[in-house]
PDB file of C-alpha atoms in Angstrom:
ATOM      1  CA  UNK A 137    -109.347  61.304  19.462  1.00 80.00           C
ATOM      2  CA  UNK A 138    -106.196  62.145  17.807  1.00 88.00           C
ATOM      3  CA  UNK A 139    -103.545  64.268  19.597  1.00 90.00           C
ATOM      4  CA  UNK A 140    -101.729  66.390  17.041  1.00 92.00           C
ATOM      5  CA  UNK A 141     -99.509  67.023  19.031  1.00 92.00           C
ATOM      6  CA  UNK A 142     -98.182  63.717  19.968  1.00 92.00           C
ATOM      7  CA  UNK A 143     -99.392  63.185  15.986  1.00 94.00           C
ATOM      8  CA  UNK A 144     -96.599  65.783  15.202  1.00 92.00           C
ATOM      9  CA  UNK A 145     -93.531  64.778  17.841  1.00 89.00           C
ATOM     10  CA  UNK A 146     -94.012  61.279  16.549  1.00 91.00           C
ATOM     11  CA  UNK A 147     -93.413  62.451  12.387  1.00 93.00           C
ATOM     12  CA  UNK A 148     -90.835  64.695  13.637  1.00 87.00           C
ATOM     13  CA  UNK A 149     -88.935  62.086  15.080  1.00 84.00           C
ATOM     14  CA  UNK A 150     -89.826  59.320  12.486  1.00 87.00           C
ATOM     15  CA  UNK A 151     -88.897  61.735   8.929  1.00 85.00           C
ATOM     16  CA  UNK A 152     -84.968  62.422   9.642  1.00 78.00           C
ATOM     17  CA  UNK A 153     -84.340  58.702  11.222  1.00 76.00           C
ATOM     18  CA  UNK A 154     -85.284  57.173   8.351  1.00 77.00           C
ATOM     19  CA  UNK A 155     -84.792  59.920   5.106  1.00 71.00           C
ATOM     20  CA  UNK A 156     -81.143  58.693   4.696  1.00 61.00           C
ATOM     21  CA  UNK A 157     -81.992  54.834   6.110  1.00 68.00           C
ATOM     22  CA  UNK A 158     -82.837  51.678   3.622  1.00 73.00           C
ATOM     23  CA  UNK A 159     -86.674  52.497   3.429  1.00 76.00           C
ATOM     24  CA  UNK A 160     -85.419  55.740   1.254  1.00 77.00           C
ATOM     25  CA  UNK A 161     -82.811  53.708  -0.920  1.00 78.00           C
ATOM     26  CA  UNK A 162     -84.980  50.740  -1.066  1.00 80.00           C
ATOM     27  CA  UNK A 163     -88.187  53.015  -2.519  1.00 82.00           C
ATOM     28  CA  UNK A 164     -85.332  55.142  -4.606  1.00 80.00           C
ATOM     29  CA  UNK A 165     -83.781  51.411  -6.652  1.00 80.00           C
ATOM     30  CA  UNK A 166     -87.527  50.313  -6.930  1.00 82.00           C
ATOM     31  CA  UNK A 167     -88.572  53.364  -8.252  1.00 80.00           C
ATOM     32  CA  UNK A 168     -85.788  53.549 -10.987  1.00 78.00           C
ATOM     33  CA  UNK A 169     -86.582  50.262 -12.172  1.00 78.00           C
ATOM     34  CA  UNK A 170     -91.041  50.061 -12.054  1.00 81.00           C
ATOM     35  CA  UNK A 171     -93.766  52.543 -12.087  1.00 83.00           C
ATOM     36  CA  UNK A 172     -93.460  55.439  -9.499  1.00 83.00           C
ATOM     37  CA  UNK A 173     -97.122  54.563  -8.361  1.00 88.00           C
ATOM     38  CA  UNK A 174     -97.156  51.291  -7.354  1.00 89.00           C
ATOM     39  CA  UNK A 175     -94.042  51.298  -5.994  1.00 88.00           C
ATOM     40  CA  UNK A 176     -95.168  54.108  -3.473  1.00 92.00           C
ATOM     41  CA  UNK A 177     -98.693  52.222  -2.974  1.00 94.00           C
ATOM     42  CA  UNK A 178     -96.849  49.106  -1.871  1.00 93.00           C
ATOM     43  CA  UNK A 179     -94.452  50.748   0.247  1.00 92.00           C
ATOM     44  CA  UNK A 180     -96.653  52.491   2.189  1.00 94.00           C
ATOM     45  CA  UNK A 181     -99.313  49.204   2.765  1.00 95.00           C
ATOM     46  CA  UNK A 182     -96.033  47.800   3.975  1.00 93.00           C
ATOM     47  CA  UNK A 183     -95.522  50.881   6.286  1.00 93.00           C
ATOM     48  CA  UNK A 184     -99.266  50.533   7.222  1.00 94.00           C
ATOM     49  CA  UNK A 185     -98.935  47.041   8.486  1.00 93.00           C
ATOM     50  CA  UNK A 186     -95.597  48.071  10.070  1.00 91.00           C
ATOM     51  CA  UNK A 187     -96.787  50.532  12.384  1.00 94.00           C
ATOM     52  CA  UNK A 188    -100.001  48.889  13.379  1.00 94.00           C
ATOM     53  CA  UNK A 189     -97.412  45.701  14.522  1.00 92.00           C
ATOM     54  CA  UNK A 190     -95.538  48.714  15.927  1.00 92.00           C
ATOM     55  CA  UNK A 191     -98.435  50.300  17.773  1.00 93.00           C
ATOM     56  CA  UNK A 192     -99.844  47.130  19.106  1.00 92.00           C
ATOM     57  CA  UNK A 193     -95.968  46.128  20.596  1.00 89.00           C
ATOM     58  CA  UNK A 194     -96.484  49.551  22.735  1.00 87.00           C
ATOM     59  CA  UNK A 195     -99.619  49.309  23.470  1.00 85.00           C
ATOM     60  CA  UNK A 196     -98.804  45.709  25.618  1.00 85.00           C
ATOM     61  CA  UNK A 197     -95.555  47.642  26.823  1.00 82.00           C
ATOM     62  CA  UNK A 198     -97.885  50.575  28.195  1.00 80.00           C
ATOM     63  CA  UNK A 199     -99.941  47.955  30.233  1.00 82.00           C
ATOM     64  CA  UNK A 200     -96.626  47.151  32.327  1.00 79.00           C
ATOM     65  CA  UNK A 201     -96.159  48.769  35.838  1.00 84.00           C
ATOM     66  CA  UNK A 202     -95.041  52.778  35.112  1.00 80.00           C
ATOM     67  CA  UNK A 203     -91.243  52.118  36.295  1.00 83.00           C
ATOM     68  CA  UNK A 204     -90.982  49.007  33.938  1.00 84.00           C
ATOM     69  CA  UNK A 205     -92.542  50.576  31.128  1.00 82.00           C
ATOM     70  CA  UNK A 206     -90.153  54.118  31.657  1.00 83.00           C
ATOM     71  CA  UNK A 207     -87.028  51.913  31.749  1.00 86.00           C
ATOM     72  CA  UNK A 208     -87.717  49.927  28.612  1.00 82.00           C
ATOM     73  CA  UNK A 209     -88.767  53.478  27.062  1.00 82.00           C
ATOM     74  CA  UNK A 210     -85.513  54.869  28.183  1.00 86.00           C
ATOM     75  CA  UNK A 211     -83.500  52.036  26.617  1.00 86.00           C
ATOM     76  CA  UNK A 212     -85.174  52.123  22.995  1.00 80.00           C
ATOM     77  CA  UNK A 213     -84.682  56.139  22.757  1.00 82.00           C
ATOM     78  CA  UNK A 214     -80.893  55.414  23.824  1.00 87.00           C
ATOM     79  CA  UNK A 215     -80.689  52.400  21.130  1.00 83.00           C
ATOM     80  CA  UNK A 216     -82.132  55.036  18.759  1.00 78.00           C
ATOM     81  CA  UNK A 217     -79.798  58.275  19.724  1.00 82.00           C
ATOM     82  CA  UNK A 218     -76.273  55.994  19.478  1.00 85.00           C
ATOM     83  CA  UNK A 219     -77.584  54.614  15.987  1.00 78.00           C
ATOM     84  CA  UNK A 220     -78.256  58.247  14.910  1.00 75.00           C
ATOM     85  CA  UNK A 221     -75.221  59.930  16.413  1.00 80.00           C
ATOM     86  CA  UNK A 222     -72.878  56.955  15.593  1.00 79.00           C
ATOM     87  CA  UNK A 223     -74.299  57.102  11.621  1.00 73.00           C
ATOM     88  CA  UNK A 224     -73.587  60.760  11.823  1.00 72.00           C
ATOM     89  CA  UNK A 225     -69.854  60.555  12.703  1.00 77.00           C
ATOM     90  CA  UNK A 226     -69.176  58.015  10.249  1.00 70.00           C
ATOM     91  CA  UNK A 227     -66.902  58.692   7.573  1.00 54.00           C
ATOM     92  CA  UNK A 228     -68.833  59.742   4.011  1.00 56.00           C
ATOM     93  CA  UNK A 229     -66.816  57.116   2.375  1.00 55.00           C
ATOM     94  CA  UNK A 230     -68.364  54.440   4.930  1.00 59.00           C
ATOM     95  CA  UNK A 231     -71.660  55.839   4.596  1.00 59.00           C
ATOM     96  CA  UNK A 232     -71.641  55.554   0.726  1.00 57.00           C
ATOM     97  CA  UNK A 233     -70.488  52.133   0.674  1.00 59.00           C
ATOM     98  CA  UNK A 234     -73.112  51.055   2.853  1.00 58.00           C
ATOM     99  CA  UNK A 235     -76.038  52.539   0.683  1.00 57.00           C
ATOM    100  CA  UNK A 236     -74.444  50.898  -2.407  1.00 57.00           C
ATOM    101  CA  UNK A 237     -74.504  47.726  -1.012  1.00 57.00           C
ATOM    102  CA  UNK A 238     -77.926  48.224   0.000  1.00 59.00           C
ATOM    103  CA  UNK A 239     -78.862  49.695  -3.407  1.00 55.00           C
ATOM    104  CA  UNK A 240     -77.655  45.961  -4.821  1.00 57.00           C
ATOM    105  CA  UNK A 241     -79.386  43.839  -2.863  1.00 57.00           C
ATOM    106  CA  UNK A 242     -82.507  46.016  -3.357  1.00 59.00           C
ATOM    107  CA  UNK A 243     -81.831  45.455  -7.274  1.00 58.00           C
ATOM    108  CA  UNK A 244     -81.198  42.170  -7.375  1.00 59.00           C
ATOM    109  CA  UNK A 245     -83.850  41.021  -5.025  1.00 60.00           C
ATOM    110  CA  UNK A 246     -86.543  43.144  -7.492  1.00 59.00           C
ATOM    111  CA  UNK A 247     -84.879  41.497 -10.044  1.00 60.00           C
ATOM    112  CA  UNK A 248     -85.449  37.940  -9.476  1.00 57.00           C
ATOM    113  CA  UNK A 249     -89.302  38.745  -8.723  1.00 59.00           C
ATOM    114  CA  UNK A 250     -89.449  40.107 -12.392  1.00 60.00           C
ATOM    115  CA  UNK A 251     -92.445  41.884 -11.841  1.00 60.00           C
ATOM    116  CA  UNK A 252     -94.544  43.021 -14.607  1.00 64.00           C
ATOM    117  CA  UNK A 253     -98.390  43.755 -14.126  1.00 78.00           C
ATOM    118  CA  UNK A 254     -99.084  46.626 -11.632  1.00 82.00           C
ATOM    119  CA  UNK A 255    -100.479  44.677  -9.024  1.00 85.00           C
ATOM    120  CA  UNK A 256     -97.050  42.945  -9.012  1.00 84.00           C
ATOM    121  CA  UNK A 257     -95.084  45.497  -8.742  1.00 85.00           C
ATOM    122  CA  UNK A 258     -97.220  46.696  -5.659  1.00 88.00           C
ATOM    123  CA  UNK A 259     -96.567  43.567  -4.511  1.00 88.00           C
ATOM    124  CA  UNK A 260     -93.370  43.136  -4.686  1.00 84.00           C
ATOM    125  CA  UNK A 261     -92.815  46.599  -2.927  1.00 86.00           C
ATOM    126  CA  UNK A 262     -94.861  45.488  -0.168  1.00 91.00           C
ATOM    127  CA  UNK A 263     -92.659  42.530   0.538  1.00 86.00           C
ATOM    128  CA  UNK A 264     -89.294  43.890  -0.039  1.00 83.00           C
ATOM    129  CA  UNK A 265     -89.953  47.056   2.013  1.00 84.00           C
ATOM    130  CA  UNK A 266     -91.886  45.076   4.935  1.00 86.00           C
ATOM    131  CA  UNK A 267     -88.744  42.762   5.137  1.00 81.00           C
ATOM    132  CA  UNK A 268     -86.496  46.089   5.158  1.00 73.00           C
ATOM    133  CA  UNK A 269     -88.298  47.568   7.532  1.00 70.00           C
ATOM    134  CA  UNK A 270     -88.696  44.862   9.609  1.00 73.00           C
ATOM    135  CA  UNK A 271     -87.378  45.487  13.276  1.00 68.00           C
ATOM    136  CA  UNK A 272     -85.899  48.461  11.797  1.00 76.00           C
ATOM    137  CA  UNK A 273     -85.193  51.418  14.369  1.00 77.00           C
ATOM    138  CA  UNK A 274     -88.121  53.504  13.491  1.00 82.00           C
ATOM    139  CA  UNK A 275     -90.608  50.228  14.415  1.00 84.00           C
ATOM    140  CA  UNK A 276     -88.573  50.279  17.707  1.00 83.00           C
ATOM    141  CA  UNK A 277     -89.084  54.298  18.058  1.00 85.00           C
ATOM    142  CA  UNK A 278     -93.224  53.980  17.168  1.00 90.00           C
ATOM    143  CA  UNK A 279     -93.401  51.650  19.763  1.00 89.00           C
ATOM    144  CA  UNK A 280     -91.324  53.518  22.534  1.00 86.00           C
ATOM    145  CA  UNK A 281     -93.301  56.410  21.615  1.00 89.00           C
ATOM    146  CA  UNK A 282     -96.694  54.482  22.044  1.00 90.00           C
ATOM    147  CA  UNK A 283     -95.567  52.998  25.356  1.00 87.00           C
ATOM    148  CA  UNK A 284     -94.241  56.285  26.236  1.00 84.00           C
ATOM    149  CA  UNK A 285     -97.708  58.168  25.357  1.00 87.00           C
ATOM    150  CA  UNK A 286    -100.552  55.790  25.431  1.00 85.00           C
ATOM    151  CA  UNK A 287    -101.641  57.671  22.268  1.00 90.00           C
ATOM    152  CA  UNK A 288    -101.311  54.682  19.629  1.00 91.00           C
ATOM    153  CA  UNK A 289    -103.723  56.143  16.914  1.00 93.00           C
ATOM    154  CA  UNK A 290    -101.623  59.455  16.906  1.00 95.00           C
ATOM    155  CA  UNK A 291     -98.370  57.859  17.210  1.00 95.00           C
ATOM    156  CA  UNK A 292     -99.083  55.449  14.369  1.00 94.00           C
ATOM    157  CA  UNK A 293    -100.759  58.025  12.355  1.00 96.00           C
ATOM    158  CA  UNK A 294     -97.723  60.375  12.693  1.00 95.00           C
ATOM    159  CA  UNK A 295     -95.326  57.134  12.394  1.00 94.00           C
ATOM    160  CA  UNK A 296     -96.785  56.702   8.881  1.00 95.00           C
ATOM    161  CA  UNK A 297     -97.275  59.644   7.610  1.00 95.00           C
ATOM    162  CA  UNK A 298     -93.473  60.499   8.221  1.00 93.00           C
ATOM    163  CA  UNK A 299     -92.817  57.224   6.928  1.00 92.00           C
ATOM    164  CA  UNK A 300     -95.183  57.667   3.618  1.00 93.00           C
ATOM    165  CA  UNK A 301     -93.367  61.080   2.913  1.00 92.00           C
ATOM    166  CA  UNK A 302     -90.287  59.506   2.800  1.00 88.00           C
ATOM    167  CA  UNK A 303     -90.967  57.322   0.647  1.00 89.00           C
ATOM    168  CA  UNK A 304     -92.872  59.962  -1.536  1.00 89.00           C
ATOM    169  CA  UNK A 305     -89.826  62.143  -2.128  1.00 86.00           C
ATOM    170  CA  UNK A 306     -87.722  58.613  -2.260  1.00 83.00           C
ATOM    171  CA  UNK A 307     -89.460  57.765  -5.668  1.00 83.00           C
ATOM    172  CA  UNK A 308     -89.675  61.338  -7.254  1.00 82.00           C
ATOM    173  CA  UNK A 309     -86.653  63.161  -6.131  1.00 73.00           C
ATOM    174  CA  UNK A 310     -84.481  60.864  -4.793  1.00 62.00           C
ATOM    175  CA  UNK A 311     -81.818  61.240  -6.159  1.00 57.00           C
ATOM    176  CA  UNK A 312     -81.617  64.943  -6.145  1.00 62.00           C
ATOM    177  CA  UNK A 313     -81.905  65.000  -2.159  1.00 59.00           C
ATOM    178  CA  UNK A 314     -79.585  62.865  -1.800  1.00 58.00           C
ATOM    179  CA  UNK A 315     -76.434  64.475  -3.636  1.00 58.00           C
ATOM    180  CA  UNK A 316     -77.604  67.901  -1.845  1.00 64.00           C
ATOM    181  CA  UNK A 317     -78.936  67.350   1.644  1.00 63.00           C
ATOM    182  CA  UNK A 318     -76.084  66.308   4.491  1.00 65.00           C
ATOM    183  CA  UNK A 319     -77.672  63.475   5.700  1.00 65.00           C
ATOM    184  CA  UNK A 320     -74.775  62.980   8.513  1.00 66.00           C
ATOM    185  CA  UNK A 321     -76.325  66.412  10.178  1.00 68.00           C
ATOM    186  CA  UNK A 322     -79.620  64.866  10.371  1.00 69.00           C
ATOM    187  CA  UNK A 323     -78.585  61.885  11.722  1.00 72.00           C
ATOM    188  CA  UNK A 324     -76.732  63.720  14.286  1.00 76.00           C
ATOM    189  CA  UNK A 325     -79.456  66.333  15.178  1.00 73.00           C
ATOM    190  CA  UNK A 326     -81.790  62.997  15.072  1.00 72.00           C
ATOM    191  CA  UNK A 327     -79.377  61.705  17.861  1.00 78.00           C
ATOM    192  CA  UNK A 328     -79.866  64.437  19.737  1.00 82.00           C
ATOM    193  CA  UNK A 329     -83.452  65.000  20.251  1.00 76.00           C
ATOM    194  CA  UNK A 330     -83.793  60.983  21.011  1.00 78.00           C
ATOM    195  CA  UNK A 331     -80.739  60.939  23.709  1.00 85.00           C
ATOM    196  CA  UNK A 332     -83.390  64.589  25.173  1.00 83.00           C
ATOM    197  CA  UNK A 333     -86.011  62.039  25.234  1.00 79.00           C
ATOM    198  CA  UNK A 334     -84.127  59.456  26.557  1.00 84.00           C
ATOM    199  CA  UNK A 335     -82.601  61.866  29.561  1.00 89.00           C
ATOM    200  CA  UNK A 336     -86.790  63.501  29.898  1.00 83.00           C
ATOM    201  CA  UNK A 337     -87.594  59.594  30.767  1.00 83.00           C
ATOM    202  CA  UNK A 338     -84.892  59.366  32.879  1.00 87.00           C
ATOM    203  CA  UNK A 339     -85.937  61.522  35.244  1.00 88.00           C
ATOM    204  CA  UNK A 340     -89.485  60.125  35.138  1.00 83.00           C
ATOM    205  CA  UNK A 341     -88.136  57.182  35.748  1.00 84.00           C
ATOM    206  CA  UNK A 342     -86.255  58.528  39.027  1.00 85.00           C
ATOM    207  CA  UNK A 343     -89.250  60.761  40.725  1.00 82.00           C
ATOM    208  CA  UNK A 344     -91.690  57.827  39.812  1.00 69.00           C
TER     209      UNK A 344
END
């Protein structure tokens, strides 16, 4: 049974961690350079197998005694808030700098596969975005939130589908949203609701 809830926290917190992260500039340089499509299709299989590893991480987490599992819980949502609200304070110049050297090793790394039939350039999405993501703080968040929850189909499912919109507006309007939308106040209100979450399992973690 899927909680829509939980469904809903989980693709609230997922969307604005990773709209201005590599999964959007990855999906944006893929998308410039092969069909729109199959770029998206291989990003989110990618995603898919992402958040099932994801999923599966909290479900083995959730299984520890309730004390262990709130502390580790605690500790990934404060990893995530200092990411978030340390990306937010940095400068725009640092920020941009960053992206463009993501942006080239994105290129050049689609480059060298030089793919050309459609099922190639799925593939080749698939493995540069699964490599990206890989680790990547929204893996860690899915499986806090899993652990956290013991919902793993509605934390995946919301993990993905935040995930899959990203990507989504990554290959149409990329590059629209990202001249236009502050991405530092996202990160920073991103920061925010994680270091709530952190403090909520806090003082679980104390009356337990």
């Amino acid at each position: 049974m899927i909680d829509l809830a939980i469904l809903a926290t989980t693709f609230i917190l997922i969307f604005p961690a990773e709209l201005p992260d590599k999964t959007f500039i990855a999906t944006l340089v893929l998308a410039t350079r092969f069909k729109h499509l199959w770029v998206w299709l291989g990003v989110i299989a990618a995603f898919a197998v992402q958040v099932v590893i994801a999923v599966l991480a909290g479900g083995l987490l959730s299984m520890l005694p309730q004390r262990l599992v709130l502390a580790v819980t605690f500790l990934l949502f404060v990893v995530g808030a200092i990411v978030m609200i340390k990306g937010g304070l940095a400068s725009r110049a640092d920020e941009a700098e960053a992206e463009a050297d993501e942006e080239a090793e994105v290129a050049e790394r689609a480059e060298a596969q030089h793919p050309g039939s459609p099922l190639r350039v799925l593939a080749v999405s698939f493995v540069i975005l699964f490599t990206a993501e890989w680790g990547d703080l929204s893996q860690i968040l899915t499986a806090g939130v899993a652990a956290r929850t013991g919902e793993p189909l509605s934390v995946g499912l919301g993990s993905w589908i935040a995930l899959a919109v990203v990507s989504g507006l990554a290959v149409i309007v990329g590059s629209v949203l990202r001249t236009r939308i502050p991405i530092w106040r996202i990160r920073l209100v991103s920061g925010a609701v994680l270091a709530a979450l952190a403090l909520w399992t806090l003082i679980e973690f104390v009356q337990a």
